[in-house]
Structures are given as structure tokens and as C-alpha cells.
PDB file of C-alpha atoms in Angstrom:
ATOM      1  CA  MET Z 235     126.562  92.404 112.814  1.00  0.00           C
ATOM      2  CA  THR Z 236     129.307  93.583 110.464  1.00  0.00           C
ATOM      3  CA  VAL Z 237     129.775  97.174 109.346  1.00  0.00           C
ATOM      4  CA  LEU Z 238     128.592  96.288 105.833  1.00  0.00           C
ATOM      5  CA  SER Z 239     125.456  94.659 107.238  1.00  0.00           C
ATOM      6  CA  ARG Z 240     124.680  97.743 109.283  1.00  0.00           C
ATOM      7  CA  ILE Z 241     125.174 100.009 106.298  1.00  0.00           C
ATOM      8  CA  ALA Z 242     122.910  97.776 104.173  1.00  0.00           C
ATOM      9  CA  ASN Z 243     120.194  97.728 106.866  1.00  0.00           C
ATOM     10  CA  ASN Z 244     120.395 101.484 107.374  1.00  0.00           C
ATOM     11  CA  SER Z 245     120.261 102.112 103.629  1.00  0.00           C
ATOM     12  CA  ARG Z 246     117.255  99.813 103.305  1.00  0.00           C
ATOM     13  CA  SER Z 247     115.485 101.609 106.146  1.00  0.00           C
ATOM     14  CA  ILE Z 248     116.218 105.022 104.620  1.00  0.00           C
ATOM     15  CA  VAL Z 249     114.893 103.941 101.213  1.00  0.00           C
ATOM     16  CA  TYR Z 250     111.786 102.495 102.847  1.00  0.00           C
ATOM     17  CA  TRP Z 251     110.881 105.559 104.889  1.00  0.00           C
ATOM     18  CA  ILE Z 252     111.596 108.051 102.126  1.00  0.00           C
ATOM     19  CA  THR Z 253     109.550 106.205  99.508  1.00  0.00           C
ATOM     20  CA  THR Z 254     106.756 105.387 101.953  1.00  0.00           C
ATOM     21  CA  ALA Z 255     106.493 108.975 103.177  1.00  0.00           C
ATOM     22  CA  ILE Z 256     106.324 110.248  99.596  1.00  0.00           C
ATOM     23  CA  ILE Z 257     103.599 107.877  98.384  1.00  0.00           C
ATOM     24  CA  ALA Z 258     101.608 108.224 101.633  1.00  0.00           C
ATOM     25  CA  PHE Z 259     101.720 112.026 101.399  1.00  0.00           C
ATOM     26  CA  GLU Z 260     100.861 111.971  97.702  1.00  0.00           C
ATOM     27  CA  SER Z 261      97.975 109.563  98.310  1.00  0.00           C
ATOM     28  CA  ALA Z 262      96.566 111.580 101.214  1.00  0.00           C
ATOM     29  CA  MET Z 263      96.912 114.924  99.461  1.00  0.00           C
ATOM     30  CA  GLY Z 264      95.661 113.471  96.181  1.00  0.00           C
ATOM     31  CA  GLY Z 265      92.711 111.937  98.006  1.00  0.00           C
ATOM     32  CA  VAL Z 266      91.672 115.303  99.411  1.00  0.00           C
ATOM     33  CA  TRP Z 267      92.074 116.936  96.004  1.00  0.00           C
ATOM     34  CA  ASP Z 268      90.048 114.157  94.384  1.00  0.00           C
ATOM     35  CA  ILE Z 269      87.184 114.451  96.845  1.00  0.00           C
ATOM     36  CA  LEU Z 270      87.116 118.240  96.412  1.00  0.00           C
ATOM     37  CA  ARG Z 271      87.514 117.767  92.640  1.00  0.00           C
ATOM     38  CA  ILE Z 272      89.746 120.806  92.347  1.00  0.00           C
ATOM     39  CA  ASP Z 273      90.317 122.311  88.915  1.00  0.00           C
ATOM     40  CA  ILE Z 274      93.747 120.802  88.233  1.00  0.00           C
ATOM     41  CA  VAL Z 275      92.434 117.303  88.958  1.00  0.00           C
ATOM     42  CA  ARG Z 276      89.274 117.746  86.898  1.00  0.00           C
ATOM     43  CA  ASP Z 277      91.249 119.229  84.007  1.00  0.00           C
ATOM     44  CA  VAL Z 278      93.423 116.116  83.718  1.00  0.00           C
ATOM     45  CA  ALA Z 279      91.194 113.223  84.792  1.00  0.00           C
ATOM     46  CA  VAL Z 280      87.871 114.405  83.396  1.00  0.00           C
ATOM     47  CA  ASP Z 281      88.513 116.881  80.567  1.00  0.00           C
ATOM     48  CA  GLN Z 282      91.756 115.397  79.208  1.00  0.00           C
ATOM     49  CA  LEU Z 283      91.531 111.657  79.943  1.00  0.00           C
ATOM     50  CA  GLY Z 284      87.763 111.294  79.765  1.00  0.00           C
ATOM     51  CA  TYR Z 285      87.007 109.726  83.143  1.00  0.00           C
ATOM     52  CA  PRO Z 286      83.700 110.481  84.893  1.00  0.00           C
ATOM     53  CA  ALA Z 287      83.905 113.131  87.616  1.00  0.00           C
ATOM     54  CA  TYR Z 288      82.423 110.815  90.229  1.00  0.00           C
ATOM     55  CA  VAL Z 289      85.386 108.442  89.969  1.00  0.00           C
ATOM     56  CA  LEU Z 290      87.502 111.113  91.644  1.00  0.00           C
ATOM     57  CA  VAL Z 291      85.373 110.868  94.778  1.00  0.00           C
ATOM     58  CA  ILE Z 292      85.635 107.061  94.754  1.00  0.00           C
ATOM     59  CA  LEU Z 293      89.421 107.254  94.485  1.00  0.00           C
ATOM     60  CA  GLY Z 294      89.695 109.982  97.099  1.00  0.00           C
ATOM     61  CA  ILE Z 295      87.709 108.032  99.664  1.00  0.00           C
ATOM     62  CA  ALA Z 296      90.014 105.042  99.143  1.00  0.00           C
ATOM     63  CA  LYS Z 297      93.314 106.959  99.068  1.00  0.00           C
ATOM     64  CA  ILE Z 298      93.105 108.666 102.473  1.00  0.00           C
ATOM     65  CA  PRO Z 299      92.674 105.552 104.673  1.00  0.00           C
ATOM     66  CA  GLY Z 300      95.202 103.801 102.430  1.00  0.00           C
ATOM     67  CA  ALA Z 301      97.807 106.444 103.263  1.00  0.00           C
ATOM     68  CA  LEU Z 302      97.121 105.975 106.975  1.00  0.00           C
ATOM     69  CA  VAL Z 303      97.541 102.197 106.702  1.00  0.00           C
ATOM     70  CA  LEU Z 304     100.911 102.616 104.956  1.00  0.00           C
ATOM     71  CA  LEU Z 305     102.231 104.778 107.799  1.00  0.00           C
ATOM     72  CA  ALA Z 306     100.697 102.838 110.697  1.00  0.00           C
ATOM     73  CA  PRO Z 307     102.787 100.151 112.427  1.00  0.00           C
ATOM     74  CA  GLY Z 308     101.925  96.507 111.816  1.00  0.00           C
ATOM     75  CA  LEU Z 309      98.844  95.714 109.688  1.00  0.00           C
ATOM     76  CA  PRO Z 310     100.856  93.609 107.193  1.00  0.00           C
ATOM     77  CA  ARG Z 311      97.817  92.122 105.429  1.00  0.00           C
ATOM     78  CA  CYS Z 312      96.080  95.484 105.071  1.00  0.00           C
ATOM     79  CA  LYS Z 313      99.338  96.887 103.745  1.00  0.00           C
ATOM     80  CA  GLU Z 314      99.376  94.260 100.981  1.00  0.00           C
ATOM     81  CA  TRP Z 315      95.915  95.370  99.870  1.00  0.00           C
ATOM     82  CA  VAL Z 316      96.891  99.047 100.050  1.00  0.00           C
ATOM     83  CA  TYR Z 317     100.103  98.535  98.095  1.00  0.00           C
ATOM     84  CA  ALA Z 318      98.082  96.705  95.450  1.00  0.00           C
ATOM     85  CA  GLY Z 319      95.529  99.520  95.258  1.00  0.00           C
ATOM     86  CA  VAL Z 320      98.160 102.259  95.118  1.00  0.00           C
ATOM     87  CA  LEU Z 321     100.073 100.484  92.361  1.00  0.00           C
ATOM     88  CA  PHE Z 322      96.867  99.905  90.371  1.00  0.00           C
ATOM     89  CA  VAL Z 323      96.074 103.633  90.582  1.00  0.00           C
ATOM     90  CA  TYR Z 324      99.533 104.730  89.459  1.00  0.00           C
ATOM     91  CA  LEU Z 325      99.749 102.197  86.640  1.00  0.00           C
ATOM     92  CA  GLY Z 326      96.258 103.179  85.523  1.00  0.00           C
ATOM     93  CA  ALA Z 327      97.389 106.791  85.388  1.00  0.00           C
ATOM     94  CA  VAL Z 328     100.519 105.789  83.443  1.00  0.00           C
ATOM     95  CA  VAL Z 329      98.495 103.912  80.827  1.00  0.00           C
ATOM     96  CA  SER Z 330      95.851 106.637  80.558  1.00  0.00           C
ATOM     97  CA  LEU Z 331      98.388 109.415  80.054  1.00  0.00           C
ATOM     98  CA  ALA Z 332     100.456 107.286  77.657  1.00  0.00           C
ATOM     99  CA  VAL Z 333      97.389 106.516  75.521  1.00  0.00           C
ATOM    100  CA  ASP Z 334      96.690 110.247  75.428  1.00  0.00           C
ATOM    101  CA  GLY Z 335     100.284 110.881  74.364  1.00  0.00           C
ATOM    102  CA  ASP Z 336     101.026 112.983  77.439  1.00  0.00           C
ATOM    103  CA  PRO Z 337     104.688 112.847  78.580  1.00  0.00           C
ATOM    104  CA  ALA Z 338     103.439 113.531  82.100  1.00  0.00           C
ATOM    105  CA  ALA Z 339     103.038 109.725  82.350  1.00  0.00           C
ATOM    106  CA  VAL Z 340     106.574 109.795  83.724  1.00  0.00           C
ATOM    107  CA  GLY Z 341     105.183 111.265  86.971  1.00  0.00           C
ATOM    108  CA  PRO Z 342     102.899 108.385  88.019  1.00  0.00           C
ATOM    109  CA  LEU Z 343     105.502 105.935  86.695  1.00  0.00           C
ATOM    110  CA  GLY Z 344     107.936 107.392  89.221  1.00  0.00           C
ATOM    111  CA  PHE Z 345     105.381 107.027  92.008  1.00  0.00           C
ATOM    112  CA  ALA Z 346     104.711 103.434  90.917  1.00  0.00           C
ATOM    113  CA  THR Z 347     108.444 102.727  91.142  1.00  0.00           C
ATOM    114  CA  MET Z 348     108.576 104.224  94.641  1.00  0.00           C
ATOM    115  CA  THR Z 349     105.589 102.088  95.624  1.00  0.00           C
ATOM    116  CA  CYS Z 350     107.504  98.972  94.593  1.00  0.00           C
ATOM    117  CA  LEU Z 351     110.595 100.138  96.483  1.00  0.00           C
ATOM    118  CA  SER Z 352     108.545 100.816  99.627  1.00  0.00           C
ATOM    119  CA  TRP Z 353     106.947  97.374  99.376  1.00  0.00           C
ATOM    120  CA  ALA Z 354     110.280  95.618  98.794  1.00  0.00           C
ATOM    121  CA  THR Z 355     112.236  97.365 101.577  1.00  0.00           C
ATOM    122  CA  ARG Z 356     109.677  97.434 104.393  1.00  0.00           C
ATOM    123  CA  PRO Z 357     110.803  95.910 107.697  1.00  0.00           C
ATOM    124  CA  GLU Z 358     109.751  92.424 108.747  1.00  0.00           C
ATOM    125  CA  GLN Z 359     107.109  93.578 111.263  1.00  0.00           C
ATOM    126  CA  ARG Z 360     105.308  95.355 108.406  1.00  0.00           C
ATOM    127  CA  ARG Z 361     105.541  92.341 106.117  1.00  0.00           C
ATOM    128  CA  SER Z 362     105.088  89.086 108.019  1.00  0.00           C
ATOM    129  CA  ILE Z 363     101.894  87.922 109.685  1.00  0.00           C
ATOM    130  CA  ALA Z 364     102.568  86.460 113.119  1.00  0.00           C
ATOM    131  CA  VAL Z 365     101.256  83.056 114.118  1.00  0.00           C
ATOM    132  CA  GLY Z 366      98.131  83.602 116.200  1.00  0.00           C
ATOM    133  CA  ALA Z 367      97.050  86.787 114.429  1.00  0.00           C
ATOM    134  CA  TRP Z 368      93.561  86.923 112.894  1.00  0.00           C
ATOM    135  CA  THR Z 369      93.822  85.224 109.534  1.00  0.00           C
ATOM    136  CA  PRO Z 370      91.586  83.437 107.043  1.00  0.00           C
ATOM    137  CA  GLY Z 371      93.293  80.239 108.160  1.00  0.00           C
ATOM    138  CA  ARG Z 372      92.193  80.752 111.755  1.00  0.00           C
ATOM    139  CA  LEU Z 373      88.669  81.609 110.649  1.00  0.00           C
ATOM    140  CA  ARG Z 374      88.486  78.434 108.587  1.00  0.00           C
ATOM    141  CA  ALA Z 375      89.864  76.380 111.502  1.00  0.00           C
ATOM    142  CA  ARG Z 376      87.295  77.906 113.850  1.00  0.00           C
ATOM    143  CA  ILE Z 377      84.264  77.179 111.699  1.00  0.00           C
ATOM    144  CA  GLY Z 378      85.600  73.789 110.658  1.00  0.00           C
ATOM    145  CA  THR Z 379      87.281  72.224 107.689  1.00  0.00           C
ATOM    146  CA  GLY Z 380      84.447  69.968 106.598  1.00  0.00           C
ATOM    147  CA  ARG Z 381      82.850  69.521 103.223  1.00  0.00           C
ATOM    148  CA  ALA Z 382      80.510  72.509 103.642  1.00  0.00           C
ATOM    149  CA  VAL Z 383      83.443  74.897 104.068  1.00  0.00           C
ATOM    150  CA  ALA Z 384      85.263  73.421 101.089  1.00  0.00           C
ATOM    151  CA  VAL Z 385      82.113  73.667  98.959  1.00  0.00           C
ATOM    152  CA  ALA Z 386      81.570  77.293 100.020  1.00  0.00           C
ATOM    153  CA  PHE Z 387      85.168  78.113  99.105  1.00  0.00           C
ATOM    154  CA  TRP Z 388      85.080  76.486  95.689  1.00  0.00           C
ATOM    155  CA  VAL Z 389      81.615  77.798  94.797  1.00  0.00           C
ATOM    156  CA  SER Z 390      82.543  81.379  95.705  1.00  0.00           C
ATOM    157  CA  THR Z 391      85.917  81.019  93.999  1.00  0.00           C
ATOM    158  CA  GLY Z 392      84.265  79.552  90.905  1.00  0.00           C
ATOM    159  CA  ILE Z 393      81.885  82.505  90.699  1.00  0.00           C
ATOM    160  CA  VAL Z 394      84.722  85.016  91.093  1.00  0.00           C
ATOM    161  CA  VAL Z 395      87.036  83.465  88.503  1.00  0.00           C
ATOM    162  CA  THR Z 396      84.176  82.858  86.049  1.00  0.00           C
ATOM    163  CA  VAL Z 397      82.999  86.459  86.225  1.00  0.00           C
ATOM    164  CA  LEU Z 398      86.522  87.882  86.170  1.00  0.00           C
ATOM    165  CA  GLY Z 399      87.760  85.557  83.436  1.00  0.00           C
ATOM    166  CA  SER Z 400      84.775  85.924  81.114  1.00  0.00           C
ATOM    167  CA  GLY Z 401      84.663  89.659  81.783  1.00  0.00           C
ATOM    168  CA  GLY Z 402      88.362  89.972  81.034  1.00  0.00           C
ATOM    169  CA  ILE Z 403      87.993  88.111  77.730  1.00  0.00           C
ATOM    170  CA  ALA Z 404      85.012  90.274  76.755  1.00  0.00           C
ATOM    171  CA  ASP Z 405      87.004  93.385  77.632  1.00  0.00           C
ATOM    172  CA  LEU Z 406      90.035  92.362  75.588  1.00  0.00           C
ATOM    173  CA  LEU Z 407      87.879  91.378  72.614  1.00  0.00           C
ATOM    174  CA  GLY Z 408      86.095  94.727  72.819  1.00  0.00           C
ATOM    175  CA  ARG Z 409      82.631  93.173  72.799  1.00  0.00           C
ATOM    176  CA  ASP Z 410      80.115  95.822  71.756  1.00  0.00           C
ATOM    177  CA  SER Z 411      77.828  95.454  74.766  1.00  0.00           C
ATOM    178  CA  THR Z 412      80.778  95.518  77.158  1.00  0.00           C
ATOM    179  CA  VAL Z 413      82.254  98.680  75.665  1.00  0.00           C
ATOM    180  CA  ALA Z 414      78.825 100.296  75.476  1.00  0.00           C
ATOM    181  CA  GLY Z 415      78.180  99.544  79.129  1.00  0.00           C
ATOM    182  CA  MET Z 416      81.489 101.111  80.125  1.00  0.00           C
ATOM    183  CA  VAL Z 417      80.800 104.196  78.009  1.00  0.00           C
ATOM    184  CA  ASP Z 418      77.372 104.520  79.614  1.00  0.00           C
ATOM    185  CA  LEU Z 419      79.141 104.717  82.986  1.00  0.00           C
ATOM    186  CA  GLY Z 420      81.296 107.540  81.620  1.00  0.00           C
ATOM    187  CA  TYR Z 421      84.627 105.713  81.233  1.00  0.00           C
ATOM    188  CA  PRO Z 422      86.914 105.997  78.181  1.00  0.00           C
ATOM    189  CA  THR Z 423      87.029 102.981  75.873  1.00  0.00           C
ATOM    190  CA  TYR Z 424      90.726 102.245  76.504  1.00  0.00           C
ATOM    191  CA  PHE Z 425      89.873 101.642  80.155  1.00  0.00           C
ATOM    192  CA  VAL Z 426      88.072  98.473  79.013  1.00  0.00           C
ATOM    193  CA  THR Z 427      91.318  96.984  77.690  1.00  0.00           C
ATOM    194  CA  MET Z 428      93.197  97.944  80.843  1.00  0.00           C
ATOM    195  CA  LEU Z 429      90.596  96.219  83.017  1.00  0.00           C
ATOM    196  CA  GLY Z 430      90.653  93.154  80.765  1.00  0.00           C
ATOM    197  CA  VAL Z 431      94.378  92.629  81.263  1.00  0.00           C
ATOM    198  CA  TRP Z 432      94.099  92.945  85.049  1.00  0.00           C
ATOM    199  CA  LYS Z 433      91.071  90.644  85.201  1.00  0.00           C
ATOM    200  CA  ILE Z 434      92.801  87.866  83.257  1.00  0.00           C
ATOM    201  CA  LEU Z 435      95.949  88.117  85.397  1.00  0.00           C
ATOM    202  CA  GLY Z 436      93.879  88.100  88.594  1.00  0.00           C
ATOM    203  CA  THR Z 437      91.911  85.058  87.438  1.00  0.00           C
ATOM    204  CA  VAL Z 438      95.077  83.086  86.736  1.00  0.00           C
ATOM    205  CA  VAL Z 439      96.605  83.949  90.124  1.00  0.00           C
ATOM    206  CA  ILE Z 440      93.480  83.092  92.118  1.00  0.00           C
ATOM    207  CA  VAL Z 441      93.113  79.708  90.395  1.00  0.00           C
ATOM    208  CA  ALA Z 442      96.799  78.741  90.513  1.00  0.00           C
ATOM    209  CA  PRO Z 443      98.161  76.868  93.554  1.00  0.00           C
ATOM    210  CA  GLY Z 444     100.615  78.616  95.853  1.00  0.00           C
ATOM    211  CA  LEU Z 445     101.520  82.235  95.022  1.00  0.00           C
ATOM    212  CA  ARG Z 446     100.349  83.219  98.497  1.00  0.00           C
ATOM    213  CA  ARG Z 447     101.447  86.849  98.548  1.00  0.00           C
ATOM    214  CA  VAL Z 448     100.440  87.485  94.943  1.00  0.00           C
ATOM    215  CA  LYS Z 449      97.016  86.047  95.769  1.00  0.00           C
ATOM    216  CA  GLU Z 450      96.478  88.857  98.290  1.00  0.00           C
ATOM    217  CA  TRP Z 451      96.989  91.318  95.444  1.00  0.00           C
ATOM    218  CA  ALA Z 452      94.677  89.379  93.134  1.00  0.00           C
ATOM    219  CA  TYR Z 453      91.915  89.242  95.739  1.00  0.00           C
ATOM    220  CA  ALA Z 454      92.428  92.946  96.459  1.00  0.00           C
ATOM    221  CA  GLY Z 455      92.173  93.746  92.765  1.00  0.00           C
ATOM    222  CA  ALA Z 456      89.029  91.638  92.351  1.00  0.00           C
ATOM    223  CA  PHE Z 457      87.414  93.335  95.353  1.00  0.00           C
ATOM    224  CA  TYR Z 458      88.337  96.803  94.063  1.00  0.00           C
ATOM    225  CA  ASN Z 459      86.945  95.891  90.645  1.00  0.00           C
ATOM    226  CA  PHE Z 460      83.535  94.816  91.934  1.00  0.00           C
ATOM    227  CA  THR Z 461      83.173  97.536  94.578  1.00  0.00           C
ATOM    228  CA  GLY Z 462      84.310 100.108  92.014  1.00  0.00           C
ATOM    229  CA  ALA Z 463      81.681  98.792  89.601  1.00  0.00           C
ATOM    230  CA  PHE Z 464      79.068  98.952  92.382  1.00  0.00           C
ATOM    231  CA  ALA Z 465      79.977 102.579  93.176  1.00  0.00           C
ATOM    232  CA  SER Z 466      80.006 103.486  89.477  1.00  0.00           C
ATOM    233  CA  HIS Z 467      76.539 102.041  88.917  1.00  0.00           C
ATOM    234  CA  LEU Z 468      75.297 103.773  92.052  1.00  0.00           C
ATOM    235  CA  ALA Z 469      76.676 107.132  90.917  1.00  0.00           C
ATOM    236  CA  SER Z 470      75.238 106.621  87.420  1.00  0.00           C
ATOM    237  CA  ASP Z 471      71.751 105.720  88.681  1.00  0.00           C
ATOM    238  CA  SER Z 472      71.924 102.322  86.989  1.00  0.00           C
ATOM    239  CA  GLY Z 473      69.279  99.700  87.551  1.00  0.00           C
ATOM    240  CA  VAL Z 474      69.052  97.881  90.869  1.00  0.00           C
ATOM    241  CA  GLU Z 475      70.120  94.622  89.223  1.00  0.00           C
ATOM    242  CA  HIS Z 476      73.570  96.078  88.536  1.00  0.00           C
ATOM    243  CA  LEU Z 477      73.984  96.937  92.208  1.00  0.00           C
ATOM    244  CA  LEU Z 478      72.817  93.506  93.310  1.00  0.00           C
ATOM    245  CA  TRP Z 479      75.132  91.601  90.984  1.00  0.00           C
ATOM    246  CA  THR Z 480      78.267  93.668  91.605  1.00  0.00           C
ATOM    247  CA  GLY Z 481      77.582  93.639  95.343  1.00  0.00           C
ATOM    248  CA  LEU Z 482      77.109  89.859  95.278  1.00  0.00           C
ATOM    249  CA  PHE Z 483      80.366  89.353  93.378  1.00  0.00           C
ATOM    250  CA  ALA Z 484      82.238  91.533  95.896  1.00  0.00           C
ATOM    251  CA  VAL Z 485      80.853  89.360  98.715  1.00  0.00           C
ATOM    252  CA  CYS Z 486      81.947  86.222  96.836  1.00  0.00           C
ATOM    253  CA  VAL Z 487      85.494  87.621  96.697  1.00  0.00           C
ATOM    254  CA  LEU Z 488      85.515  88.051 100.488  1.00  0.00           C
ATOM    255  CA  VAL Z 489      84.063  84.561 101.059  1.00  0.00           C
ATOM    256  CA  SER Z 490      86.645  82.952  98.776  1.00  0.00           C
ATOM    257  CA  TRP Z 491      89.430  84.960 100.435  1.00  0.00           C
ATOM    258  CA  ALA Z 492      88.300  84.064 103.955  1.00  0.00           C
ATOM    259  CA  LEU Z 493      87.693  80.338 103.387  1.00  0.00           C
ATOM    260  CA  ARG Z 494      90.746  79.452 101.280  1.00  0.00           C
ATOM    261  CA  PRO Z 495      92.872  76.594 102.606  1.00  0.00           C
ATOM    262  CA  GLY Z 496      96.186  77.178 104.333  1.00  0.00           C
ATOM    263  CA  SER Z 497      98.193  76.369 101.210  1.00  0.00           C
ATOM    264  CA  ARG Z 498      96.673  79.478  99.607  1.00  0.00           C
ATOM    265  CA  CYS Z 499      97.027  81.804 102.622  1.00  0.00           C
ATOM    266  CA  LEU Z 500      99.761  84.351 103.246  1.00  0.00           C
ATOM    267  CA  GLU Z 501     100.199  83.619 106.953  1.00  0.00           C
ATOM    268  CA  PRO Z 502     102.502  80.876 108.280  1.00  0.00           C
ATOM    269  CA  PRO Z 503     100.855  77.571 109.209  1.00  0.00           C
ATOM    270  CA  ALA Z 504      99.646  77.295 112.783  1.00  0.00           C
ATOM    271  CA  PRO Z 505     101.886  75.180 115.021  1.00  0.00           C
ATOM    272  CA  ARG Z 506     100.755  71.564 115.171  1.00  0.00           C
ATOM    273  CA  VAL Z 507      99.724  70.355 118.583  1.00  0.00           C
ATOM    274  CA  ARG Z 508     100.926  66.812 119.371  1.00  0.00           C
ATOM    275  CA  ALA Z 509      98.407  64.630 121.106  1.00  0.00           C
ATOM    276  CA  ALA Z 510      99.288  63.790 124.702  1.00  0.00           C
ATOM    277  CA  THR Z 511     100.568  60.252 125.313  1.00  0.00           C
ATOM    278  CA  SER Z 512     100.904  58.023 128.353  1.00  0.00           C
ATOM    279  CA  LYS Z 513     104.612  58.814 128.376  1.00  0.00           C
ATOM    280  CA  ASP Z 514     103.827  62.541 128.697  1.00  0.00           C
ATOM    281  CA  ALA Z 515     101.503  61.812 131.614  1.00  0.00           C
ATOM    282  CA  GLY Z 516     104.200  59.767 133.341  1.00  0.00           C
ATOM    283  CA  GLU Z 517     106.698  62.613 132.949  1.00  0.00           C
ATOM    284  CA  LEU Z 518     104.239  65.052 134.512  1.00  0.00           C
ATOM    285  CA  ILE Z 519     103.721  62.759 137.517  1.00  0.00           C
ATOM    286  CA  VAL Z 520     107.458  62.436 138.083  1.00  0.00           C
TER     287      VAL Z 520
END
């Protein structure tokens, strides 16, 4: 290894650990503050930006384990989901503060940039999924690759993309019932547009072939959307039907994610095993 290569590797490692430590600490500390709903958090998120107070608890519960996953060794697939969630939170804060005209949007924008730097500079063992690790591909191979599995994948995927896509269009068009439902849950109206953009992007990525790593982010976003909706309806004492539907859609996301074919999975393909031949048998005898 040349001197320049060593310097580049060391610089990359330094950037990774500094940015990762910062966003992990901010996520963990912010998670505790969110759960406790301290005054400074309530003043900004609830009083200034118009979010419901219960959303702080939802975010706090998600942030703390996310910070632990970022710091823990290995866990490359979980890290993809955490990076996606962290970036969604920071970008959501950027948009919310920008809509409010608050120059403090620069703060979460900086954290979002550090999140991207941490993701881009992480070492290989925190990025690549080893052959033989638990993966959707292995699960699909274990339960079979017959027509039933394919049907289950496409049905669950069809439900997810239909709900996300139609919901995203309704959000972007500002349909009265959609906006009213979001307001009833306590969210500001601009949050509807933000969700609509993410839903449309996620729908396109899930449907498109390839894009393996981006698909992890899209599935993560879809799962966060439906579980967040479930928690919001639960906190708002909505009707049972809202809990059943959002819970069902979250399950469909996991089924689609787990049963997708290898061409849509992040992990490398499993090594192909060549069938034994008479020549192989002869070599073993000799």
C-alpha cells in the first residue's frame, strides 16, 4: 500500500468515525429529550412547527436503538434502515423549519450532510452483507421459489405500491379528506406534501428493477410510514379500522421485502453448487 493510499484510508476512517459519533450522539441524546418532551423540544416541534406532542415519543423510541445500531460492529442491513430513518428525520426537520422561515434549518441540514458522509465512508464490514448471512434471499430459498412464493411477493408488493402511490398522489394534490385526516391526527398541513413526495419516490424505487441498496431505503421508508401511521392513530384514539389497515400494510411491506427475488436483494448471490458428475466420483476414488 502506497503512502497516498494509507493517507486516503486514514482520512476516510477519521471522517467516518467523527461523523458517525456525532449523529449517533445527537440521535441518542435527542431521543431521550424527545421521550421526556423537555421544554426546548416542545417549544420547537409542537408550539412552533405544529407537530403533535406524541410524535416526539415515537421519534425518541426509534432514535435510541438507531444510535446503538450505528455504533455497533457489523449489522450492515440494519444500518441501511437506520441511515434511511436518520436522514428522513433530519430532512423532515429541514423542510419544516424552512417552511416556517426559521434559519435554524441549517442545523439539521448539517446533520443530514454528516449522515451522508458517515454512510459513504463506512468500512466494508459495515456495508457489505457476507454470503451465508441471514438474508431475504436465503429465506426465499428455504421456503422455496415456487409459484406460491412469487404470488405472495407480487400480491404484497402490489398492495404496498398501490397504497403508497395512490396515497402519495392524494397527498400532493392536497385532497380534502387526506388533509383533514392528517390535521385530525395533529400534523401540520405541509407535512402532507412532504409525505407525498417520499411516497411517490418510494413507490418508483420498489417497482423498478435493480436499485438494490436504494430499495432497502424505500422499504425502510414504507415501513416507517405505516408504523408511524399506526402509532399516530393509536395515540389519537382513532377507530380500530385505522389500526388494522395500517398494521396490515406494514406487514405487507415486510412480506414483500422478505420474499423479493435475488435480483432485488442487497446481498450477493449465493454460490452456485455444481452437481456431482461421474468424473468427480472417479477423482475421489483415485
